[in-house]
PDB file of C-alpha atoms in Angstrom:
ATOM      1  CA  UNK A   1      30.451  70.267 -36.476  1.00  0.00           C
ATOM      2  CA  UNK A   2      30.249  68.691 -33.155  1.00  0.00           C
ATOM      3  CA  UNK A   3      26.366  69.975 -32.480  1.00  0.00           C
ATOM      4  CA  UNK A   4      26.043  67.960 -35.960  1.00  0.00           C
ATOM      5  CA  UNK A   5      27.884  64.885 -34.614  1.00  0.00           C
ATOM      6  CA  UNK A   6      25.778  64.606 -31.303  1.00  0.00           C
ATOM      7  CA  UNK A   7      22.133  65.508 -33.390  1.00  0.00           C
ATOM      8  CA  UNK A   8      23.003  62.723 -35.737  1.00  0.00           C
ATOM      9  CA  UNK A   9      23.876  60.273 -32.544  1.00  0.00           C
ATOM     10  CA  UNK A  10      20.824  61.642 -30.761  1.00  0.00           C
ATOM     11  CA  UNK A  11      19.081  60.616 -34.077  1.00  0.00           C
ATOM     12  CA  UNK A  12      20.435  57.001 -33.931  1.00  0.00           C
ATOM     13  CA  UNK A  13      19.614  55.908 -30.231  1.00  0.00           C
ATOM     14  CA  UNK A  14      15.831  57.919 -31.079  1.00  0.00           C
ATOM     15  CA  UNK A  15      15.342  55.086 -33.866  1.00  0.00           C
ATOM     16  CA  UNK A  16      16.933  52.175 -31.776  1.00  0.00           C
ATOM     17  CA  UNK A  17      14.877  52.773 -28.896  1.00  0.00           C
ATOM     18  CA  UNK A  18      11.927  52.960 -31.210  1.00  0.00           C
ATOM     19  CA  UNK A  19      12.715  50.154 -32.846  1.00  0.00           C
ATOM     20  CA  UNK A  20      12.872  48.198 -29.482  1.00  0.00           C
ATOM     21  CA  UNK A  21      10.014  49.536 -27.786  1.00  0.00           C
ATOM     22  CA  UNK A  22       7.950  48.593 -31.096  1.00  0.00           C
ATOM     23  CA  UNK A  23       9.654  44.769 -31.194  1.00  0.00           C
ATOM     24  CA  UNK A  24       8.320  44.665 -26.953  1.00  0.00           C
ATOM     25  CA  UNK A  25       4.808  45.883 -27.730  1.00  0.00           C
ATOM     26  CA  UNK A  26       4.393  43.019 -30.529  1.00  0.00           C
ATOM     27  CA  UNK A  27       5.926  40.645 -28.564  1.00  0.00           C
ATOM     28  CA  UNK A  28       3.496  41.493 -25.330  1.00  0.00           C
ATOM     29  CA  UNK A  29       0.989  41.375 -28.242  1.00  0.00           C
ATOM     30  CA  UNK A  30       1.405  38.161 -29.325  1.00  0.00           C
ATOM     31  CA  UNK A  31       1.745  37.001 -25.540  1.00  0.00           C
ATOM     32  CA  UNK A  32      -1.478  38.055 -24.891  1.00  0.00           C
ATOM     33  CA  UNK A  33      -2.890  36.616 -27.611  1.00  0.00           C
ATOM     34  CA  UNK A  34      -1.995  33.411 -26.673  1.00  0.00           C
ATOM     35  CA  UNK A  35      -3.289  33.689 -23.187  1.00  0.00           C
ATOM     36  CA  UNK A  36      -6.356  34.959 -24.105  1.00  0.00           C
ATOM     37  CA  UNK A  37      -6.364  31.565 -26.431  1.00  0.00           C
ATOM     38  CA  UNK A  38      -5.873  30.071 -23.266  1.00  0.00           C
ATOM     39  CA  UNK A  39      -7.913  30.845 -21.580  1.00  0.00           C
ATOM     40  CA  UNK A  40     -10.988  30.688 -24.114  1.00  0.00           C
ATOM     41  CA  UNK A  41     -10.086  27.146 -24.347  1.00  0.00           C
ATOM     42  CA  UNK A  42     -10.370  26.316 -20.853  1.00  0.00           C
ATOM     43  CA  UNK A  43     -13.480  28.384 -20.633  1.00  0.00           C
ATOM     44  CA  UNK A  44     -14.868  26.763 -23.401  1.00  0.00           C
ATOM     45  CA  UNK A  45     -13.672  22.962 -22.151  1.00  0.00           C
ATOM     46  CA  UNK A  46     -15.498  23.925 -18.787  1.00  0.00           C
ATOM     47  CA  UNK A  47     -18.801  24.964 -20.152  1.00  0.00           C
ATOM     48  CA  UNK A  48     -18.517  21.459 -21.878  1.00  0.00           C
ATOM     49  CA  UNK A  49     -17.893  19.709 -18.771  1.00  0.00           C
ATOM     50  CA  UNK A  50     -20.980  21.517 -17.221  1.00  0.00           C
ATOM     51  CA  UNK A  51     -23.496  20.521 -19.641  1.00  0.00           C
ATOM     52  CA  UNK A  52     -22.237  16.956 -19.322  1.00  0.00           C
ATOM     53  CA  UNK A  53     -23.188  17.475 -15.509  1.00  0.00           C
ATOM     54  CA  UNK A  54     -19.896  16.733 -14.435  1.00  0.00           C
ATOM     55  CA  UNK A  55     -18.978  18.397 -11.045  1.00  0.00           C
ATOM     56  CA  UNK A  56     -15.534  19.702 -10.053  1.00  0.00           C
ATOM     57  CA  UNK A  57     -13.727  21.661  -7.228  1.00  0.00           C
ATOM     58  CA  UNK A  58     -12.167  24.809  -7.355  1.00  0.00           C
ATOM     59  CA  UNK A  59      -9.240  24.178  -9.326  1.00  0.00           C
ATOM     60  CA  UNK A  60      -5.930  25.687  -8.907  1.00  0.00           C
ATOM     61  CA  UNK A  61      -4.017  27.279 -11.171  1.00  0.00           C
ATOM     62  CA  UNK A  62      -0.752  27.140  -9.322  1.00  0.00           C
ATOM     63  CA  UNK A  63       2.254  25.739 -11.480  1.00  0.00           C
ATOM     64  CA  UNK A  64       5.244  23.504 -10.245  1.00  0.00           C
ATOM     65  CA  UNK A  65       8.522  21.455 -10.925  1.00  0.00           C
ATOM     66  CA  UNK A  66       9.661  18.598 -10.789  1.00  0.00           C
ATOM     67  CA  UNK A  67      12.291  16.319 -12.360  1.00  0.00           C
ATOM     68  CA  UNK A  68      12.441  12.653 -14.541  1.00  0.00           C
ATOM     69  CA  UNK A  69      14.211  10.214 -11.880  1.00  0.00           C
ATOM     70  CA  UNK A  70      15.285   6.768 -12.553  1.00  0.00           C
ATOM     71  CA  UNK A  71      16.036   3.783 -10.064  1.00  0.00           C
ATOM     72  CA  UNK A  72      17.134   0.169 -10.649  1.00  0.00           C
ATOM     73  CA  UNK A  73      16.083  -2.854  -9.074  1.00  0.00           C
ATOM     74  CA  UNK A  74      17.971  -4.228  -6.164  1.00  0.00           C
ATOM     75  CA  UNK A  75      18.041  -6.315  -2.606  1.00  0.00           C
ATOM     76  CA  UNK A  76      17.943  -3.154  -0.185  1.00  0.00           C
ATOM     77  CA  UNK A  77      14.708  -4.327   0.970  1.00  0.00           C
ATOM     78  CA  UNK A  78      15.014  -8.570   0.609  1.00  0.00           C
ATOM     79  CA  UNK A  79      18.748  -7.755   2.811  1.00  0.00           C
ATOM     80  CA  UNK A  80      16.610  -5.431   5.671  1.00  0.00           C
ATOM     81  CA  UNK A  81      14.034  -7.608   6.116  1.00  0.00           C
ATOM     82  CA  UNK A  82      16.599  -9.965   7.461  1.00  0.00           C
ATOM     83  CA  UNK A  83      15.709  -8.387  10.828  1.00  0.00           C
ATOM     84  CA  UNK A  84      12.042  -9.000  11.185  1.00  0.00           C
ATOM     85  CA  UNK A  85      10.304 -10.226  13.714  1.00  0.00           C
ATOM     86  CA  UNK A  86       7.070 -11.313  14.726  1.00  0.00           C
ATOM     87  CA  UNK A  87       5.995 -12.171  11.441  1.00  0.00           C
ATOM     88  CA  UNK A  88       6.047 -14.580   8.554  1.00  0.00           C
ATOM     89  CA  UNK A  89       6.916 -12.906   5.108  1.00  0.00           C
ATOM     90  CA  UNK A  90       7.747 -14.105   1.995  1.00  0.00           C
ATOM     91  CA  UNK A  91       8.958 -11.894  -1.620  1.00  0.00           C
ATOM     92  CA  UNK A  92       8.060 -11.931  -5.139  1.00  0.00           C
ATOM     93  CA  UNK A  93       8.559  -9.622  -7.908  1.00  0.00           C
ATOM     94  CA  UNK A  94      10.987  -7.811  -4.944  1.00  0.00           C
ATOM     95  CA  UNK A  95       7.587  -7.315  -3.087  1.00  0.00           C
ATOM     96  CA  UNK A  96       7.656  -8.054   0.505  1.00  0.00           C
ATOM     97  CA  UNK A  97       4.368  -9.962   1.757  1.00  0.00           C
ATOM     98  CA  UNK A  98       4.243 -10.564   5.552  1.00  0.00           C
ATOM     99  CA  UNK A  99       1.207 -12.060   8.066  1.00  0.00           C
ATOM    100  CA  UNK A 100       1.900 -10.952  11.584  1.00  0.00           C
ATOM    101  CA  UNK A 101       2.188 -13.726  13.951  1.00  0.00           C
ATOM    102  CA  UNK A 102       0.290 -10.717  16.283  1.00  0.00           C
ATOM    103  CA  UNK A 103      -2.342  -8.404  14.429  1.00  0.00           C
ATOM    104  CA  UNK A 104      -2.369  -5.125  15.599  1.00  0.00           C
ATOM    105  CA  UNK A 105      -5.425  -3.884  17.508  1.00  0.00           C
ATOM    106  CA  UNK A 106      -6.514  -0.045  17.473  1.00  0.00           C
ATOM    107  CA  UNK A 107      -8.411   2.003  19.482  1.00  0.00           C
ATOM    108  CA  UNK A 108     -11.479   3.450  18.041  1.00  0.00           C
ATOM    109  CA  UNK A 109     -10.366   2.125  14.867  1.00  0.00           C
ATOM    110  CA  UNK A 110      -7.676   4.953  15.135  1.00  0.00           C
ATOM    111  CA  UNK A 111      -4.771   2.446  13.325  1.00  0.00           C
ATOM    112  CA  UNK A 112      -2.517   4.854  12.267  1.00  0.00           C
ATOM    113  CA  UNK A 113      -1.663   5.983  15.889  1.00  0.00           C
ATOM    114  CA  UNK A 114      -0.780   2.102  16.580  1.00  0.00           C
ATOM    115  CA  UNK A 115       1.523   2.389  13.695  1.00  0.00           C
ATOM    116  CA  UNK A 116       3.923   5.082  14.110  1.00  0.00           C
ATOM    117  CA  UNK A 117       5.545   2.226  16.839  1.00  0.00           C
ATOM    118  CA  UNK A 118       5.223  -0.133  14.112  1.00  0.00           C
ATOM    119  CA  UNK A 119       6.737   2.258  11.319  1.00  0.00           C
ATOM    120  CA  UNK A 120       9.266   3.590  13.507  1.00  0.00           C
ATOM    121  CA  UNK A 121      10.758   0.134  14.746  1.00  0.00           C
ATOM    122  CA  UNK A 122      13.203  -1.878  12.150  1.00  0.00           C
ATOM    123  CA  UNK A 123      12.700  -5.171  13.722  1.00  0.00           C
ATOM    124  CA  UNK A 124       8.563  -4.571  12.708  1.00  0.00           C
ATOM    125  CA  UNK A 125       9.204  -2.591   9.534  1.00  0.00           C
ATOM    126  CA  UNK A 126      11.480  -2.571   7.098  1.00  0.00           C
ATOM    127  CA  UNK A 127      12.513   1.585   6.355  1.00  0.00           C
ATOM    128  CA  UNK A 128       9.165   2.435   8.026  1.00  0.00           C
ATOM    129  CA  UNK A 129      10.181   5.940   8.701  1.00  0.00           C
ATOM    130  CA  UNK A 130      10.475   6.575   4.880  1.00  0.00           C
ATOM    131  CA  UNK A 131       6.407   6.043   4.779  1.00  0.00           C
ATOM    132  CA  UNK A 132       3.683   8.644   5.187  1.00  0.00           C
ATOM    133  CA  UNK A 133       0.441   7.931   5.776  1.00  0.00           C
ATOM    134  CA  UNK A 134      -2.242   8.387   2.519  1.00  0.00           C
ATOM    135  CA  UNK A 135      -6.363   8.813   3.047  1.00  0.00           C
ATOM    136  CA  UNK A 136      -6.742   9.309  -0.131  1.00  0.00           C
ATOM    137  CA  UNK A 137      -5.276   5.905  -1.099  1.00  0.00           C
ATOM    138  CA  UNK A 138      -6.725   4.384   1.935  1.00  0.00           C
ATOM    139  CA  UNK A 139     -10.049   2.453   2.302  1.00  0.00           C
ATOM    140  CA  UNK A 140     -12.329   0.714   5.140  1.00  0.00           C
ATOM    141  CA  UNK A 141     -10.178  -2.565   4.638  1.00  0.00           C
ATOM    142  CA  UNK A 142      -6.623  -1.110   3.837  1.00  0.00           C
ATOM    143  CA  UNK A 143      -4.423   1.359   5.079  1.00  0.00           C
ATOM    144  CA  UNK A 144      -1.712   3.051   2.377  1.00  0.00           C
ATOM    145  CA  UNK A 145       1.546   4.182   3.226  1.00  0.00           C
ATOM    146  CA  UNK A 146       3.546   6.031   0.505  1.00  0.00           C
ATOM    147  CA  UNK A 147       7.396   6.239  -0.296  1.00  0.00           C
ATOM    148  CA  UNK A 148       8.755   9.315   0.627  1.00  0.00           C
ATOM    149  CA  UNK A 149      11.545  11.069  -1.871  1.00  0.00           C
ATOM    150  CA  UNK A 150      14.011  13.858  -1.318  1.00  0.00           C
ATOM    151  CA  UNK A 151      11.915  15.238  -4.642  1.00  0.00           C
ATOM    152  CA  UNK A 152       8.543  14.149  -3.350  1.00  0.00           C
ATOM    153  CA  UNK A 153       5.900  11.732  -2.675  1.00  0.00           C
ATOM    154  CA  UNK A 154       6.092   8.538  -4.614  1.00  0.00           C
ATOM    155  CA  UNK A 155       2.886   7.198  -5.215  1.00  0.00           C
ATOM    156  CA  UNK A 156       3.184   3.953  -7.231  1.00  0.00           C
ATOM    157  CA  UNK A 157       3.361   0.463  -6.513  1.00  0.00           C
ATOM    158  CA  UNK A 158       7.228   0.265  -6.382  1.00  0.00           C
ATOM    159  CA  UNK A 159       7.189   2.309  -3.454  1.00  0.00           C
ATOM    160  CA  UNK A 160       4.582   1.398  -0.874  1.00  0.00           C
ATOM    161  CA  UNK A 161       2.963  -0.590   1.898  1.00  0.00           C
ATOM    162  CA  UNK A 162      -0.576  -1.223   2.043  1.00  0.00           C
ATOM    163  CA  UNK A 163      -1.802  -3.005   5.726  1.00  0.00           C
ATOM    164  CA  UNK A 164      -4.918  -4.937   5.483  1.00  0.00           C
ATOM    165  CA  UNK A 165      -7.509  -4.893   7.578  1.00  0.00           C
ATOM    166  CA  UNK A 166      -9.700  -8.117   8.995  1.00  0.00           C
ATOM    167  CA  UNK A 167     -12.212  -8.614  11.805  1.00  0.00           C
ATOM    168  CA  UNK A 168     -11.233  -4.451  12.730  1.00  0.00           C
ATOM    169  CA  UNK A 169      -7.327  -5.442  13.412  1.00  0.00           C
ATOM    170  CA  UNK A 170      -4.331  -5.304  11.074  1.00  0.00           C
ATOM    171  CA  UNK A 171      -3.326  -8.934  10.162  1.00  0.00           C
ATOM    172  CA  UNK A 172      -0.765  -8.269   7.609  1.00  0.00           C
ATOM    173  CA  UNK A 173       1.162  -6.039   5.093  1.00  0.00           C
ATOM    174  CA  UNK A 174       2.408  -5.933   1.393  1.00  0.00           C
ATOM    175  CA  UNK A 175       5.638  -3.385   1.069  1.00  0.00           C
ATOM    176  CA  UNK A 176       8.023  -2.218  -1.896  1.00  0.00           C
ATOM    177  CA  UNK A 177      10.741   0.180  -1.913  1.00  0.00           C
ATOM    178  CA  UNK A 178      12.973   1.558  -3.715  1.00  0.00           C
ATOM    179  CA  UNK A 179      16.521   3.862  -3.096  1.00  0.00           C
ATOM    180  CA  UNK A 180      19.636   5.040  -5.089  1.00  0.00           C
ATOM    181  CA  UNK A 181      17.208   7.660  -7.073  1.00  0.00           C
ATOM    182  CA  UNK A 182      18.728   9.588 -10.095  1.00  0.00           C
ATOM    183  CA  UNK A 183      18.041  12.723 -11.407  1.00  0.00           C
ATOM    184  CA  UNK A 184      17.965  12.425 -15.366  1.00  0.00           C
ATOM    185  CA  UNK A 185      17.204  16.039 -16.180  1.00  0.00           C
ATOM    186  CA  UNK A 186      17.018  19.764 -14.344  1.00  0.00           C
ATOM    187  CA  UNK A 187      13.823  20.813 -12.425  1.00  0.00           C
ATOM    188  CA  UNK A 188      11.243  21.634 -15.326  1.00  0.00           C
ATOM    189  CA  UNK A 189       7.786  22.967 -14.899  1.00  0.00           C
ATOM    190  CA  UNK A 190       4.644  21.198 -14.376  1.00  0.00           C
ATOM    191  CA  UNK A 191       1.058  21.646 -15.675  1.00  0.00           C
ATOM    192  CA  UNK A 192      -1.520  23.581 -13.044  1.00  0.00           C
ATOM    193  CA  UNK A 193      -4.349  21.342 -11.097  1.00  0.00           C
ATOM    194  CA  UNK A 194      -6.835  22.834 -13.780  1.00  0.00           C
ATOM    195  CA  UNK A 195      -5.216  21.842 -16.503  1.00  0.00           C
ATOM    196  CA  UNK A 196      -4.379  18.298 -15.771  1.00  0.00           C
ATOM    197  CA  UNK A 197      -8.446  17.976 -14.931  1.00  0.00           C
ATOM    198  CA  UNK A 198      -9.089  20.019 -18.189  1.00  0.00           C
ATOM    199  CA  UNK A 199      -6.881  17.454 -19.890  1.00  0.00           C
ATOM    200  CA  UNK A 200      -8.474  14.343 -18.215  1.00  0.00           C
ATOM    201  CA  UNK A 201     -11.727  15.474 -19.605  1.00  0.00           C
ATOM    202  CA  UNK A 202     -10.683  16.116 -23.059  1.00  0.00           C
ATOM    203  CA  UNK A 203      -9.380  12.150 -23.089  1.00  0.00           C
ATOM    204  CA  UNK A 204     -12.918  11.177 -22.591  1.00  0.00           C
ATOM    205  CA  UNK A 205     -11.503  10.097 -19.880  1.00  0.00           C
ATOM    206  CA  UNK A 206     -14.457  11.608 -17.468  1.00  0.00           C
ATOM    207  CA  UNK A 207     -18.247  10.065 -18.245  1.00  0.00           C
ATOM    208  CA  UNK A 208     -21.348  12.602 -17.745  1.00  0.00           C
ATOM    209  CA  UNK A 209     -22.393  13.229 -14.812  1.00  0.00           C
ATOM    210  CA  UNK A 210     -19.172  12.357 -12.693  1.00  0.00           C
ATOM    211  CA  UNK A 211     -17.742  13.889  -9.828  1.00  0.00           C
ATOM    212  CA  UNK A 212     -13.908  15.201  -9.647  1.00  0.00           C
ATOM    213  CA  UNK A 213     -13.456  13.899  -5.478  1.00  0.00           C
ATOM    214  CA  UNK A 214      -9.727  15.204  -5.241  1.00  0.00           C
ATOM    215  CA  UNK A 215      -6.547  15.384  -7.015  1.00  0.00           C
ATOM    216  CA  UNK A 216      -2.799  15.272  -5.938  1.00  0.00           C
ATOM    217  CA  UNK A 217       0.566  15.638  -7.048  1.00  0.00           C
ATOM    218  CA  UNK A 218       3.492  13.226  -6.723  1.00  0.00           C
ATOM    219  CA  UNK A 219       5.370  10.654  -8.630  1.00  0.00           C
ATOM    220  CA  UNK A 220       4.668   7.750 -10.581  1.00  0.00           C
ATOM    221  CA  UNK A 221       6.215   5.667 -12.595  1.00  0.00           C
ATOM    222  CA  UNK A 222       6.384   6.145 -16.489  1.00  0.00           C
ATOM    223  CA  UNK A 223       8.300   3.458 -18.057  1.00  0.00           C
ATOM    224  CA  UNK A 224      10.505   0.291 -17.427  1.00  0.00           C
ATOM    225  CA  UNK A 225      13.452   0.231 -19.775  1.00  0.00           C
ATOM    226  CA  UNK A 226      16.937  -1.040 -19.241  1.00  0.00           C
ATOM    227  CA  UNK A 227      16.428  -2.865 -15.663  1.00  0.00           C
ATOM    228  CA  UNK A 228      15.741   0.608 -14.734  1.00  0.00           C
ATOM    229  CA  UNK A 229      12.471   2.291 -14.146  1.00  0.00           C
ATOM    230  CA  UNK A 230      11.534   6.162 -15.116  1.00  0.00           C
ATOM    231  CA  UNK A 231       9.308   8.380 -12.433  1.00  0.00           C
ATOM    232  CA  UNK A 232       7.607  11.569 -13.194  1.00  0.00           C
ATOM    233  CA  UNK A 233       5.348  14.267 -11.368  1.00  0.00           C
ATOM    234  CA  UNK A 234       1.973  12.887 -12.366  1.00  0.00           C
ATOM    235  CA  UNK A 235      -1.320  14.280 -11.342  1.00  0.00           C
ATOM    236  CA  UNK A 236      -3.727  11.625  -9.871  1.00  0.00           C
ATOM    237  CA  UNK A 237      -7.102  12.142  -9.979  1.00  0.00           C
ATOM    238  CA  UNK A 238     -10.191  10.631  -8.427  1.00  0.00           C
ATOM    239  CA  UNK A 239     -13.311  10.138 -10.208  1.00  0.00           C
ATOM    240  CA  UNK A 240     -16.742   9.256  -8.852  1.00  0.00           C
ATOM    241  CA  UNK A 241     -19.185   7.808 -11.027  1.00  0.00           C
ATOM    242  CA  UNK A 242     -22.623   9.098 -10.984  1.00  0.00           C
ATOM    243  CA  UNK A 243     -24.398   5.971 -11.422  1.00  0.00           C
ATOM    244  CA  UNK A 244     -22.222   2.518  -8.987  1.00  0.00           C
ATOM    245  CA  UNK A 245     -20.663   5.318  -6.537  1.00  0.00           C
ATOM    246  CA  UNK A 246     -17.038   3.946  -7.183  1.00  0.00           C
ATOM    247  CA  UNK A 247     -14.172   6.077  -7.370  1.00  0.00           C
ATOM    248  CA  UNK A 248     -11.515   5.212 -10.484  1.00  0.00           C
ATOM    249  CA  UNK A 249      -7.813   7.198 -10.205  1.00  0.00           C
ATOM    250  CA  UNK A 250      -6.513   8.613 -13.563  1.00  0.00           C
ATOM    251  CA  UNK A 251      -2.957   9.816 -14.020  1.00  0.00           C
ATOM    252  CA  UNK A 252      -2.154  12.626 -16.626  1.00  0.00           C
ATOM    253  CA  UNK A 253       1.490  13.231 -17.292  1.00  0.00           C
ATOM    254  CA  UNK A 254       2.064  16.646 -15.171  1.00  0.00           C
ATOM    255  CA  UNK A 255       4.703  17.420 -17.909  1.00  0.00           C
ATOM    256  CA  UNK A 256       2.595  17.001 -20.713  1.00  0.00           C
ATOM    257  CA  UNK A 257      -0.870  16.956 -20.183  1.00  0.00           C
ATOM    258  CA  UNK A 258      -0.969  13.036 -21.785  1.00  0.00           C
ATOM    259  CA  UNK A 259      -3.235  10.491 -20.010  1.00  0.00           C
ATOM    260  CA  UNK A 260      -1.387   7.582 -19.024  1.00  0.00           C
ATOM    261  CA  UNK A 261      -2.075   3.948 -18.807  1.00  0.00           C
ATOM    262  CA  UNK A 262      -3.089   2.082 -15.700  1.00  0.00           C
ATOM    263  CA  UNK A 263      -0.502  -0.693 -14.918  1.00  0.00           C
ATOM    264  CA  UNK A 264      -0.741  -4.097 -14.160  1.00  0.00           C
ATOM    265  CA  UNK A 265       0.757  -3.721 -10.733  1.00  0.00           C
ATOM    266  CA  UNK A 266       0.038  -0.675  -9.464  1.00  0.00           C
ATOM    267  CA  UNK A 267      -2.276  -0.450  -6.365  1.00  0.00           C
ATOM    268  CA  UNK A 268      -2.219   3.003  -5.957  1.00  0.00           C
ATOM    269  CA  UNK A 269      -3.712   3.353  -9.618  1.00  0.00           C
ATOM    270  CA  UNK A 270      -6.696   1.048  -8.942  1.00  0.00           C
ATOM    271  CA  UNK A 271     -10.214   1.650  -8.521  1.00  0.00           C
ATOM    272  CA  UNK A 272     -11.693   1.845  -5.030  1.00  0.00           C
ATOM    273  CA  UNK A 273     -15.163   2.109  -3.560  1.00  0.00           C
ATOM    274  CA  UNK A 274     -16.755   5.767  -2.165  1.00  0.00           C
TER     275      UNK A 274
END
């Protein structure tokens, strides 16, 4: 009776685990079904992109996180720059403009190194060691510093300060900035370098025969809703065109692949010259 009992249970685990293994294989099945979707997509969008002559780098296929963060409007900056000196500034639309009474001459045209004094003194700049230096969002006649976050670069016009450039010295500066940064949500996943370019193109966002120059990841800003405004991982990227030479930035949502609208303000979003 008990040699019955343990065939019959010996019976019952035998069908379970058959059961399961069969439910895994479909699953895996189904995966890879989708992947291989995948990836005849992209194949496909990239043949597309070839016969429209459009050249692009060696795209990445790395994936990251990042979260929605939110900040509000405030004084931080108007109340800091109480300490300037050496320079005549002014604000509007909480954006600090300021013409040094003493332009700043560099070396070699090497300006950054004359700026990490500048950056790292309060009485000259206002949070300067919160800044990093940008080439790509530099050009011949301005120099871009970016806000740095505890979750990343910012790179939007909220949080920036772009030096120009006259007669090779540094005559003045425009600067935003923004603190007290919430976390809305938990760390979700972004989309790879590949596909955010893959995505650009299927906007029609990318004309024949242009060039893909670069492409980086950091925040930007979404929406403005409630005094408060809504930042996102967004990939930026930089294309040429084939026929004036300039270079245009795009932004595609690195949560969900959607192209996003240039604003009105932001600097970092404009176009700028090869």
């Amino acid at each position: 009776m008990d040699f019955k009992r343990i065939e019959v249970i010996f019976l019952i685990v035998f069908v379970c685990l058959n059961i399961f293994l069969f439910t895994s294989y479909k699953q895996n099945q189904h995966v890879e079904t989708v992947n291989n979707d995948d990836v005849s997509q992209s194949t496909m969008i990239l043949r597309e992109m070839h016969e429209d002559q459009i050249t692009i780098p060696k795209l990445a296929t790395k994936v990251h996180s990042g979260y929605y963060l939110s900040s509000q409007p405030n004084e931080t900056l108007q109340n800091a720059s109480q300490k300037l000196q050496n320079q005549r500034y002014s604000f509007s639309n909480d954006r600090l403009y300021s013409r040094l009474v003493r332009p700043i001459n560099a070396k070699n045209g090497k300006y950054t190194e004359e700026l990490k004094e500048i950056l790292a003194n309060p009485r000259m700049i206002a949070f300067g060691k919160h800044y990093r230096y940008s080439k790509l969002f530099s050009t011949t006649d301005r120099i871009v510093y970016t806000q740095k976050l505890p979750e990343g670069n910012l790179y939007d016009a909220h949080g920036e300060i772009i030096f120009q450039i006259s007669g090779k010295q540094i005559v003045s500066y425009e600067q935003t900035y923004i603190n007290k940064v919430a976390t809305l949500r938990e760390k979700e996943a972004t989309i790879t370098e590949k596909q955010a370019v893959l995505a650009l193109y299927s906007n029609n966002a990318i004309a024949n025969g242009a060039t893909i120059k670069w492409t980086t990841l950091g925040y930007s800003r979404l929406l403005d809703a409630n005094n408060s405004s809504v930042y996102i991982p967004t990939w930026f990227i930089a294309v040429e065109n084939k026929n004036s030479g300039n270079v245009q930035i795009k932004r595609i949502n690195a949560f969900s692949s959607v192209l996003m609208k240039a604003t009105d303000d932001a600097n970092l979003s404009s176009s700028t010259s090869s």
